mmCIF file of C-alpha atoms in Angstrom:
data_model
loop_
_atom_site.group_PDB
_atom_site.id
_atom_site.type_symbol
_atom_site.label_atom_id
_atom_site.label_comp_id
_atom_site.label_asym_id
_atom_site.label_seq_id
_atom_site.Cartn_x
_atom_site.Cartn_y
_atom_site.Cartn_z
ATOM 1 C CA MET E 1 -21.914 32.584 49.897
ATOM 2 C CA PHE E 2 -19.606 29.610 50.300
ATOM 3 C CA LYS E 3 -22.526 27.225 49.873
ATOM 4 C CA LYS E 4 -23.562 28.977 46.632
ATOM 5 C CA VAL E 5 -20.040 28.699 45.248
ATOM 6 C CA LEU E 6 -19.887 25.075 46.247
ATOM 7 C CA THR E 7 -23.269 24.395 44.693
ATOM 8 C CA LEU E 8 -22.268 26.095 41.429
ATOM 9 C CA SER E 9 -19.016 24.145 41.391
ATOM 10 C CA VAL E 10 -20.880 20.873 41.732
ATOM 11 C CA VAL E 11 -23.296 21.870 38.935
ATOM 12 C CA PHE E 12 -20.477 22.840 36.545
ATOM 13 C CA ALA E 13 -18.570 19.701 37.408
ATOM 14 C CA PHE E 14 -21.628 17.618 36.597
ATOM 15 C CA ILE E 15 -22.156 19.410 33.275
ATOM 16 C CA PHE E 16 -18.467 18.928 32.439
ATOM 17 C CA MET E 17 -18.709 15.188 33.090
ATOM 18 C CA VAL E 18 -21.860 14.808 31.017
ATOM 19 C CA VAL E 19 -20.458 16.725 28.027
ATOM 20 C CA PHE E 20 -17.162 14.891 27.936
ATOM 21 C CA ALA E 21 -18.707 11.508 28.606
ATOM 22 C CA ALA E 22 -20.806 12.016 25.463
ATOM 23 C CA ALA E 23 -17.841 13.085 23.317
ATOM 24 C CA PRO E 24 -15.917 10.535 21.215
ATOM 25 C CA GLU E 25 -13.000 8.979 23.011
ATOM 26 C CA ALA E 26 -9.847 10.589 21.607
ATOM 27 C CA THR E 27 -6.308 9.482 22.311
ATOM 28 C CA SER E 28 -3.526 11.963 22.892
ATOM 29 C CA ALA E 29 -1.111 11.764 19.956
ATOM 30 C CA GLN E 30 1.812 11.685 22.375
ATOM 31 C CA GLU E 31 0.303 8.626 24.056
ATOM 32 C CA THR E 32 -0.845 6.840 20.890
ATOM 33 C CA ARG E 33 1.103 3.671 20.193
ATOM 34 C CA VAL E 34 0.607 1.723 16.992
ATOM 35 C CA GLY E 35 1.949 -1.741 16.298
ATOM 36 C CA ILE E 36 2.086 -3.138 12.776
ATOM 37 C CA VAL E 37 2.798 -6.709 11.691
ATOM 38 C CA LEU E 38 4.086 -6.750 8.134
ATOM 39 C CA SER E 39 3.319 -9.305 5.466
ATOM 40 C CA THR E 40 5.573 -11.806 3.717
ATOM 41 C CA GLY E 41 8.471 -9.981 2.083
ATOM 42 C CA GLY E 42 8.738 -7.394 4.864
ATOM 43 C CA LEU E 43 10.315 -3.988 4.564
ATOM 44 C CA GLY E 44 12.266 -3.268 1.423
ATOM 45 C CA ASP E 45 9.768 -4.926 -0.910
ATOM 46 C CA LEU E 46 9.366 -1.506 -2.604
ATOM 47 C CA SER E 47 5.687 -2.343 -2.676
ATOM 48 C CA PHE E 48 2.914 -3.268 -0.272
ATOM 49 C CA ASN E 49 4.757 -3.400 3.052
ATOM 50 C CA ASP E 50 6.776 -0.286 2.317
ATOM 51 C CA ALA E 51 3.559 1.587 1.534
ATOM 52 C CA ALA E 52 2.016 0.645 4.895
ATOM 53 C CA TYR E 53 5.229 1.655 6.646
ATOM 54 C CA ARG E 54 5.207 5.039 4.875
ATOM 55 C CA GLY E 55 1.722 5.650 6.207
ATOM 56 C CA LEU E 56 2.994 5.177 9.773
ATOM 57 C CA GLN E 57 6.036 7.361 9.141
ATOM 58 C CA ARG E 58 3.698 10.113 8.007
ATOM 59 C CA ALA E 59 1.532 9.615 11.108
ATOM 60 C CA GLU E 60 4.624 9.809 13.286
ATOM 61 C CA SER E 61 5.708 13.042 11.585
ATOM 62 C CA GLU E 62 2.334 14.778 11.342
ATOM 63 C CA LEU E 63 0.388 13.340 14.285
ATOM 64 C CA GLY E 64 3.190 12.680 16.733
ATOM 65 C CA ILE E 65 2.342 9.020 17.346
ATOM 66 C CA HIS E 66 4.833 6.259 18.192
ATOM 67 C CA PHE E 67 4.917 3.002 16.229
ATOM 68 C CA ASP E 68 6.725 -0.311 16.267
ATOM 69 C CA TYR E 69 6.777 -3.065 13.678
ATOM 70 C CA ILE E 70 7.396 -6.795 13.437
ATOM 71 C CA GLU E 71 8.460 -8.699 10.323
ATOM 72 C CA PRO E 72 7.501 -12.366 10.850
ATOM 73 C CA ALA E 73 9.806 -14.842 9.154
ATOM 74 C CA ASP E 74 6.809 -17.069 8.439
ATOM 75 C CA PRO E 75 3.013 -16.582 8.387
ATOM 76 C CA ALA E 76 2.810 -19.094 11.246
ATOM 77 C CA GLU E 77 4.296 -16.364 13.469
ATOM 78 C CA ASP E 78 1.607 -13.774 12.620
ATOM 79 C CA GLU E 79 -0.692 -14.530 15.546
ATOM 80 C CA THR E 80 2.119 -14.361 18.091
ATOM 81 C CA ALA E 81 3.280 -11.030 16.699
ATOM 82 C CA LEU E 82 -0.219 -9.513 16.739
ATOM 83 C CA ARG E 83 -0.820 -10.798 20.258
ATOM 84 C CA ARG E 84 2.413 -9.211 21.474
ATOM 85 C CA PHE E 85 1.164 -5.728 20.588
ATOM 86 C CA ALA E 86 -2.343 -6.384 21.974
ATOM 87 C CA GLU E 87 -1.009 -7.683 25.281
ATOM 88 C CA ARG E 88 1.112 -4.575 25.702
ATOM 89 C CA GLY E 89 -1.875 -2.297 25.292
ATOM 90 C CA TYR E 90 -1.100 -0.656 21.965
ATOM 91 C CA ASP E 91 -3.867 1.715 20.882
ATOM 92 C CA LEU E 92 -4.015 0.293 17.359
ATOM 93 C CA VAL E 93 -2.733 -3.014 16.024
ATOM 94 C CA ILE E 94 -2.431 -3.382 12.242
ATOM 95 C CA GLY E 95 -2.063 -6.614 10.292
ATOM 96 C CA VAL E 96 -0.907 -6.419 6.681
ATOM 97 C CA GLY E 97 -1.840 -8.932 4.000
ATOM 98 C CA PHE E 98 -4.610 -11.433 3.292
ATOM 99 C CA GLN E 99 -2.614 -14.282 4.839
ATOM 100 C CA MET E 100 -2.975 -12.614 8.247
ATOM 101 C CA SER E 101 -6.769 -12.317 8.318
ATOM 102 C CA ASP E 102 -7.496 -15.434 10.396
ATOM 103 C CA SER E 103 -4.760 -14.653 12.908
ATOM 104 C CA LEU E 104 -5.942 -11.071 13.350
ATOM 105 C CA GLU E 105 -9.548 -12.155 13.871
ATOM 106 C CA ILE E 106 -8.512 -14.638 16.576
ATOM 107 C CA VAL E 107 -6.440 -12.056 18.437
ATOM 108 C CA ALA E 108 -9.087 -9.330 18.074
ATOM 109 C CA MET E 109 -11.668 -11.638 19.671
ATOM 110 C CA ASP E 110 -9.358 -12.141 22.644
ATOM 111 C CA TYR E 111 -8.762 -8.380 23.057
ATOM 112 C CA PRO E 112 -12.152 -6.685 22.467
ATOM 113 C CA HIS E 113 -10.971 -3.382 23.950
ATOM 114 C CA VAL E 114 -8.006 -3.061 21.570
ATOM 115 C CA LYS E 115 -8.548 -1.420 18.176
ATOM 116 C CA PHE E 116 -7.394 -3.378 15.125
ATOM 117 C CA ALA E 117 -7.008 -2.692 11.417
ATOM 118 C CA HIS E 118 -6.442 -5.244 8.703
ATOM 119 C CA VAL E 119 -5.190 -4.526 5.201
ATOM 120 C CA ASP E 120 -6.487 -6.561 2.276
ATOM 121 C CA GLU E 121 -9.216 -8.900 3.456
ATOM 122 C CA ALA E 122 -12.911 -8.195 3.944
ATOM 123 C CA PHE E 123 -14.547 -10.072 6.810
ATOM 124 C CA PRO E 124 -18.065 -11.543 6.355
ATOM 125 C CA ASP E 125 -18.859 -10.964 10.046
ATOM 126 C CA ILE E 126 -16.408 -8.262 11.024
ATOM 127 C CA LEU E 127 -15.796 -7.650 14.716
ATOM 128 C CA ASP E 128 -16.700 -4.349 16.359
ATOM 129 C CA ASN E 129 -13.035 -3.627 17.153
ATOM 130 C CA VAL E 130 -11.740 -4.286 13.625
ATOM 131 C CA VAL E 131 -11.711 -2.086 10.537
ATOM 132 C CA SER E 132 -10.762 -3.718 7.238
ATOM 133 C CA LEU E 133 -8.954 -1.676 4.572
ATOM 134 C CA ASN E 134 -9.566 -2.974 1.060
ATOM 135 C CA PHE E 135 -8.807 -1.687 -2.434
ATOM 136 C CA ALA E 136 -10.320 -1.951 -5.912
ATOM 137 C CA GLU E 137 -7.150 -3.404 -7.412
ATOM 138 C CA TRP E 138 -9.095 -4.573 -10.454
ATOM 139 C CA GLU E 139 -9.835 -0.961 -11.394
ATOM 140 C CA GLY E 140 -6.242 0.243 -11.119
ATOM 141 C CA SER E 141 -4.971 -2.891 -12.856
ATOM 142 C CA PHE E 142 -7.373 -2.281 -15.745
ATOM 143 C CA LEU E 143 -5.465 0.945 -16.388
ATOM 144 C CA ALA E 144 -2.174 -0.977 -16.233
ATOM 145 C CA GLY E 145 -3.466 -3.498 -18.773
ATOM 146 C CA ALA E 146 -4.738 -0.783 -21.083
ATOM 147 C CA LEU E 147 -1.384 1.007 -20.955
ATOM 148 C CA ALA E 148 0.523 -2.230 -21.605
ATOM 149 C CA ALA E 149 -1.592 -2.908 -24.696
ATOM 150 C CA LEU E 150 -1.181 0.649 -25.979
ATOM 151 C CA VAL E 151 2.601 0.503 -25.583
ATOM 152 C CA SER E 152 3.142 -3.063 -26.814
ATOM 153 C CA GLU E 153 4.640 -3.481 -30.270
ATOM 154 C CA THR E 154 4.368 -7.278 -30.263
ATOM 155 C CA ASN E 155 0.697 -7.534 -29.239
ATOM 156 C CA ASN E 156 1.913 -9.731 -26.405
ATOM 157 C CA VAL E 157 1.997 -8.767 -22.713
ATOM 158 C CA GLY E 158 2.486 -10.631 -19.454
ATOM 159 C CA TYR E 159 1.283 -10.812 -15.862
ATOM 160 C CA VAL E 160 3.296 -12.283 -12.959
ATOM 161 C CA GLY E 161 1.370 -12.974 -9.759
ATOM 162 C CA GLY E 162 2.846 -13.794 -6.375
ATOM 163 C CA VAL E 163 0.523 -16.505 -5.047
ATOM 164 C CA ASP E 164 -2.388 -18.025 -6.985
ATOM 165 C CA PHE E 165 -5.063 -16.710 -4.638
ATOM 166 C CA ALA E 166 -8.327 -14.753 -4.892
ATOM 167 C CA LEU E 167 -6.790 -11.434 -3.836
ATOM 168 C CA ILE E 168 -4.070 -11.631 -6.489
ATOM 169 C CA HIS E 169 -6.693 -12.613 -9.067
ATOM 170 C CA ARG E 170 -8.082 -9.081 -8.635
ATOM 171 C CA PHE E 171 -4.884 -7.688 -10.190
ATOM 172 C CA GLU E 172 -4.747 -10.369 -12.874
ATOM 173 C CA GLY E 173 -8.381 -9.871 -13.902
ATOM 174 C CA GLY E 174 -8.133 -6.106 -14.115
ATOM 175 C CA PHE E 175 -4.942 -6.278 -16.172
ATOM 176 C CA TYR E 176 -6.357 -8.900 -18.538
ATOM 177 C CA GLN E 177 -9.588 -6.954 -19.106
ATOM 178 C CA GLY E 178 -7.716 -3.667 -19.625
ATOM 179 C CA ALA E 179 -5.406 -5.168 -22.232
ATOM 180 C CA LYS E 180 -8.318 -6.835 -24.045
ATOM 181 C CA TYR E 181 -10.325 -3.601 -23.950
ATOM 182 C CA ILE E 182 -7.628 -1.928 -26.047
ATOM 183 C CA ASN E 183 -6.877 -4.913 -28.268
ATOM 184 C CA PRO E 184 -9.192 -7.954 -28.152
ATOM 185 C CA ASP E 185 -6.601 -9.986 -30.068
ATOM 186 C CA ILE E 186 -3.644 -9.282 -27.771
ATOM 187 C CA GLU E 187 -1.972 -12.261 -26.115
ATOM 188 C CA VAL E 188 -1.823 -12.075 -22.314
ATOM 189 C CA GLN E 189 0.632 -14.496 -20.724
ATOM 190 C CA ILE E 190 -0.090 -15.365 -17.074
ATOM 191 C CA ARG E 191 2.267 -17.021 -14.589
ATOM 192 C CA TYR E 192 2.358 -17.385 -10.804
ATOM 193 C CA ALA E 193 5.574 -17.548 -8.778
ATOM 194 C CA ASP E 194 4.009 -19.071 -5.632
ATOM 195 C CA ASP E 195 6.109 -16.670 -3.582
ATOM 196 C CA PHE E 196 6.134 -12.992 -2.685
ATOM 197 C CA GLY E 197 9.802 -12.855 -1.791
ATOM 198 C CA ASP E 198 11.755 -14.657 -4.518
ATOM 199 C CA PRO E 199 13.272 -12.194 -7.038
ATOM 200 C CA ALA E 200 15.189 -15.002 -8.763
ATOM 201 C CA ARG E 201 11.929 -16.785 -9.515
ATOM 202 C CA GLY E 202 10.375 -13.537 -10.763
ATOM 203 C CA ARG E 203 13.327 -12.966 -13.087
ATOM 204 C CA GLU E 204 13.131 -16.522 -14.420
ATOM 205 C CA ILE E 205 9.413 -16.239 -15.199
ATOM 206 C CA ALA E 206 9.787 -12.814 -16.813
ATOM 207 C CA LEU E 207 12.677 -13.907 -19.017
ATOM 208 C CA GLY E 208 10.546 -16.797 -20.242
ATOM 209 C CA MET E 209 7.690 -14.434 -21.055
ATOM 210 C CA TYR E 210 9.979 -12.058 -22.937
ATOM 211 C CA ASP E 211 11.361 -15.028 -24.861
ATOM 212 C CA ASP E 212 7.772 -15.946 -25.758
ATOM 213 C CA GLY E 213 7.131 -12.526 -27.273
ATOM 214 C CA ALA E 214 5.935 -10.282 -24.439
ATOM 215 C CA ASP E 215 7.367 -6.785 -24.396
ATOM 216 C CA VAL E 216 5.514 -5.415 -21.332
ATOM 217 C CA ILE E 217 5.022 -7.345 -18.070
ATOM 218 C CA TYR E 218 2.920 -6.300 -15.074
ATOM 219 C CA HIS E 219 3.552 -7.881 -11.694
ATOM 220 C CA ALA E 220 1.596 -8.217 -8.463
ATOM 221 C CA ALA E 221 4.196 -10.274 -6.660
ATOM 222 C CA GLY E 222 5.723 -8.185 -3.886
ATOM 223 C CA GLY E 223 9.485 -8.647 -3.618
ATOM 224 C CA THR E 224 9.372 -11.306 -6.341
ATOM 225 C CA GLY E 225 8.537 -8.485 -8.729
ATOM 226 C CA THR E 226 12.004 -6.975 -8.438
ATOM 227 C CA GLY E 227 13.171 -9.943 -10.497
ATOM 228 C CA VAL E 228 10.725 -8.898 -13.225
ATOM 229 C CA PHE E 229 12.416 -5.503 -13.330
ATOM 230 C CA GLU E 230 15.852 -7.133 -13.562
ATOM 231 C CA ALA E 231 14.658 -9.146 -16.559
ATOM 232 C CA ALA E 232 13.228 -6.012 -18.211
ATOM 233 C CA GLU E 233 16.613 -4.307 -17.915
ATOM 234 C CA GLU E 234 18.454 -7.346 -19.231
ATOM 235 C CA GLU E 235 16.191 -7.650 -22.265
ATOM 236 C CA ASP E 236 15.831 -3.882 -22.777
ATOM 237 C CA LEU E 237 12.054 -4.256 -22.566
ATOM 238 C CA TYR E 238 9.355 -2.963 -20.244
ATOM 239 C CA ALA E 239 7.570 -3.692 -16.976
ATOM 240 C CA ILE E 240 4.817 -2.140 -14.864
ATOM 241 C CA GLY E 241 5.142 -1.849 -11.097
ATOM 242 C CA VAL E 242 2.521 -2.239 -8.395
ATOM 243 C CA ASP E 243 1.297 -0.844 -5.055
ATOM 244 C CA SER E 244 3.944 1.893 -4.775
ATOM 245 C CA ASN E 245 5.729 4.014 -7.389
ATOM 246 C CA GLN E 246 8.409 1.569 -8.571
ATOM 247 C CA ASN E 247 9.411 3.523 -11.681
ATOM 248 C CA HIS E 248 12.850 4.300 -10.273
ATOM 249 C CA VAL E 249 13.742 0.639 -9.629
ATOM 250 C CA ALA E 250 14.719 0.106 -13.268
ATOM 251 C CA PRO E 251 14.856 3.610 -14.785
ATOM 252 C CA GLY E 252 13.587 3.728 -18.338
ATOM 253 C CA HIS E 253 12.178 0.202 -18.151
ATOM 254 C CA VAL E 254 9.365 0.495 -15.584
ATOM 255 C CA ILE E 255 6.915 2.500 -17.657
ATOM 256 C CA ALA E 256 4.378 3.070 -14.841
ATOM 257 C CA SER E 257 3.154 1.662 -11.544
ATOM 258 C CA MET E 258 -0.365 0.817 -10.429
ATOM 259 C CA LEU E 259 -0.761 2.689 -7.165
ATOM 260 C CA LYS E 260 -2.550 1.098 -4.250
ATOM 261 C CA ARG E 261 -2.640 3.808 -1.608
ATOM 262 C CA VAL E 262 -2.115 1.626 1.445
ATOM 263 C CA ASP E 263 -0.101 4.502 2.901
ATOM 264 C CA ASN E 264 -3.086 6.844 2.872
ATOM 265 C CA ALA E 265 -5.471 4.225 4.249
ATOM 266 C CA VAL E 266 -3.114 3.403 7.131
ATOM 267 C CA TYR E 267 -2.546 7.079 7.910
ATOM 268 C CA GLU E 268 -6.274 7.850 7.939
ATOM 269 C CA THR E 269 -6.940 4.917 10.259
ATOM 270 C CA VAL E 270 -4.285 6.074 12.721
ATOM 271 C CA GLU E 271 -5.687 9.593 12.518
ATOM 272 C CA SER E 272 -9.141 8.270 13.426
ATOM 273 C CA VAL E 273 -7.706 6.678 16.564
ATOM 274 C CA VAL E 274 -5.951 9.902 17.548
ATOM 275 C CA ASP E 275 -9.006 12.124 17.032
ATOM 276 C CA GLY E 276 -11.515 9.669 18.464
ATOM 277 C CA THR E 277 -13.466 8.926 15.286
ATOM 278 C CA TYR E 278 -12.334 5.304 14.827
ATOM 279 C CA GLU E 279 -15.330 3.078 14.031
ATOM 280 C CA GLY E 280 -14.800 -0.658 13.995
ATOM 281 C CA GLY E 281 -17.055 -3.221 12.377
ATOM 282 C CA GLN E 282 -16.434 -1.830 8.883
ATOM 283 C CA ASN E 283 -15.096 -3.253 5.628
ATOM 284 C CA LEU E 284 -13.842 -0.134 3.850
ATOM 285 C CA TYR E 285 -13.047 0.032 0.120
ATOM 286 C CA PHE E 286 -10.734 2.502 -1.628
ATOM 287 C CA THR E 287 -11.372 2.906 -5.362
ATOM 288 C CA LEU E 288 -10.445 4.930 -8.440
ATOM 289 C CA ALA E 289 -13.178 7.412 -7.534
ATOM 290 C CA ASP E 290 -11.501 8.378 -4.248
ATOM 291 C CA ALA E 291 -7.907 7.920 -5.485
ATOM 292 C CA GLY E 292 -7.512 4.752 -3.433
ATOM 293 C CA VAL E 293 -5.998 3.150 -6.528
ATOM 294 C CA GLY E 294 -4.606 4.670 -9.705
ATOM 295 C CA ILE E 295 -1.565 4.878 -11.923
ATOM 296 C CA THR E 296 1.563 7.007 -11.793
ATOM 297 C CA ASP E 297 1.873 10.178 -13.849
ATOM 298 C CA LEU E 298 2.424 9.287 -17.494
ATOM 299 C CA GLU E 299 3.697 12.717 -18.542
ATOM 300 C CA GLU E 300 5.640 14.409 -15.753
ATOM 301 C CA LEU E 301 8.112 13.200 -13.156
ATOM 302 C CA ASP E 302 6.385 12.148 -9.939
ATOM 303 C CA VAL E 303 7.428 13.325 -6.480
ATOM 304 C CA GLU E 304 8.682 9.831 -5.631
ATOM 305 C CA GLU E 305 10.915 9.690 -8.695
ATOM 306 C CA ILE E 306 12.471 13.056 -7.901
ATOM 307 C CA GLN E 307 12.847 11.970 -4.275
ATOM 308 C CA ALA E 308 14.699 8.847 -5.381
ATOM 309 C CA TYR E 309 17.224 11.102 -7.134
ATOM 310 C CA GLU E 310 17.519 13.483 -4.175
ATOM 311 C CA ASP E 311 18.070 10.519 -1.839
ATOM 312 C CA GLY E 312 20.865 9.207 -4.033
ATOM 313 C CA ILE E 313 18.959 6.068 -5.010
ATOM 314 C CA ILE E 314 19.230 6.918 -8.702
ATOM 315 C CA SER E 315 21.596 9.184 -10.609
ATOM 316 C CA GLU E 316 20.762 12.288 -12.592
ATOM 317 C CA ASP E 317 21.200 10.288 -15.798
ATOM 318 C CA GLU E 318 18.747 7.683 -14.540
ATOM 319 C CA LEU E 319 16.216 10.362 -13.628
ATOM 320 C CA GLU E 320 16.596 11.702 -17.168
ATOM 321 C CA LYS E 321 15.918 8.184 -18.513
ATOM 322 C CA ILE E 322 12.594 8.166 -16.670
ATOM 323 C CA ARG E 323 11.709 11.602 -18.027
ATOM 324 C CA GLU E 324 12.601 10.646 -21.608
ATOM 325 C CA MET E 325 10.732 7.348 -21.343
ATOM 326 C CA LYS E 326 7.573 9.161 -20.238
ATOM 327 C CA GLU E 327 7.877 11.735 -22.996
ATOM 328 C CA GLU E 328 8.377 9.155 -25.730
ATOM 329 C CA LEU E 329 6.464 6.106 -24.531
ATOM 330 C CA THR E 330 3.647 6.899 -22.104
ATOM 331 C CA ALA E 331 2.748 10.585 -22.510
ATOM 332 C CA PRO E 332 1.149 9.963 -25.935
ATOM 333 C CA HIS E 333 -1.353 7.665 -24.167
ATOM 334 C CA ALA E 334 -2.087 9.852 -21.131
ATOM 335 C CA ALA E 335 -5.300 11.313 -22.531
ATOM 336 C CA LYS E 336 -6.628 7.863 -23.461
ATOM 337 C CA LEU E 337 -5.880 6.510 -19.968
ATOM 338 C CA ALA E 338 -7.570 9.529 -18.377
ATOM 339 C CA GLU E 339 -10.636 8.899 -20.547
ATOM 340 C CA ILE E 340 -10.737 5.230 -19.536
ATOM 341 C CA GLU E 341 -10.349 6.127 -15.864
ATOM 342 C CA GLU E 342 -13.288 8.521 -16.046
ATOM 343 C CA MET E 343 -15.387 5.889 -17.815
ATOM 344 C CA ILE E 344 -14.689 3.395 -15.033
ATOM 345 C CA ILE E 345 -15.576 5.943 -12.350
ATOM 346 C CA GLU E 346 -18.812 6.846 -14.167
ATOM 347 C CA GLY E 347 -19.749 3.189 -14.644
ATOM 348 C CA GLU E 348 -19.472 3.276 -18.420
ATOM 349 C CA ILE E 349 -16.809 0.567 -18.198
ATOM 350 C CA GLU E 350 -17.614 -2.209 -15.736
ATOM 351 C CA VAL E 351 -14.520 -4.044 -14.564
ATOM 352 C CA GLU E 352 -15.100 -7.535 -13.199
ATOM 353 C CA ASN E 353 -13.555 -8.416 -9.844
ATOM 354 C CA TRP E 354 -12.082 -11.872 -10.424
ATOM 355 C CA GLY E 355 -11.284 -12.142 -6.734
ATOM 356 C CA GLU E 356 -15.018 -12.225 -6.111
ATOM 357 C CA ILE E 357 -16.517 -13.977 -9.125
ATOM 358 C CA GLY E 358 -13.549 -16.250 -9.850
ATOM 359 C CA ARG E 359 -11.278 -16.550 -12.847
ATOM 360 C CA PRO E 360 -12.840 -17.602 -16.170
ATOM 361 C CA ASP E 361 -12.297 -21.269 -17.055
ATOM 362 C CA GLU E 362 -10.757 -20.273 -20.357
ATOM 363 C CA LEU E 363 -8.640 -17.167 -20.938
#
């Protein structure tokens, strides 16, 4: 009898090992550690970095993971920061921003058993332990350009980019095409600040654009963009935010924000590590069709705007300014923007990706 029990025990133990060896390798949420290295501008940019950070906060709250972050003072420190997390055995190491792509690839090659994620740069020959999170910024920015042209009373709008680089050309190209789709004769001013963290420079550029006739300016400039909002308030004109909902930064003057759902992409990547479904070697793209990019609500107050009031960031009067601005300025164009969005998703409007094909010689 004892031998039979022993034999059955061995058989069941063998079956158990085979079944679980074949199952995907999951990581206990309580054990999962994620390290993120933020891009230039760091936390508080009310944009790209803050969105990535929100994704980890959500993962911490809903999945029970632990995360740490590093804000390099200079891109030259990116590799050291990424390596610090890899050396300490973090389950997932995330690098944010196109400027970090080379550093992340170098570190990922040195630590093939560590999982990595990179935000905002597709890799031609992506490593098996890296997943790249990319976004169709040109599609979302097309909506921003269309809205700017619909709202403009001067037939003159502006775009402020952070650094004159292929990634930021995606935003510029989408905005330019969207504005021209609505009004082929509209003037689109374009300037680059050569910095993602210089609000004073953003303000200076925006004031110059307003002086030259623009009445709506869209930025893709990280922290530099807060200077654009300051200029909009000073001149009592309008701006469009980017990446996150920035409508509360200058209530009544930021008419909408082009959303780039870095938060969702980061959360989903962490979730894949926790549940064992992470698959490296992929360049992923998030588009209008899957709500990876989009634009804030043009008719009703968004959750983030109400949250800004509840958190004491804006007053009740300022929240009312946002509501009134939507009612008077953007709500009348909501149906048109929804129509354009559907046409892009269905392929009836083809938006060029200037980050891929390059900027036209003459604009």
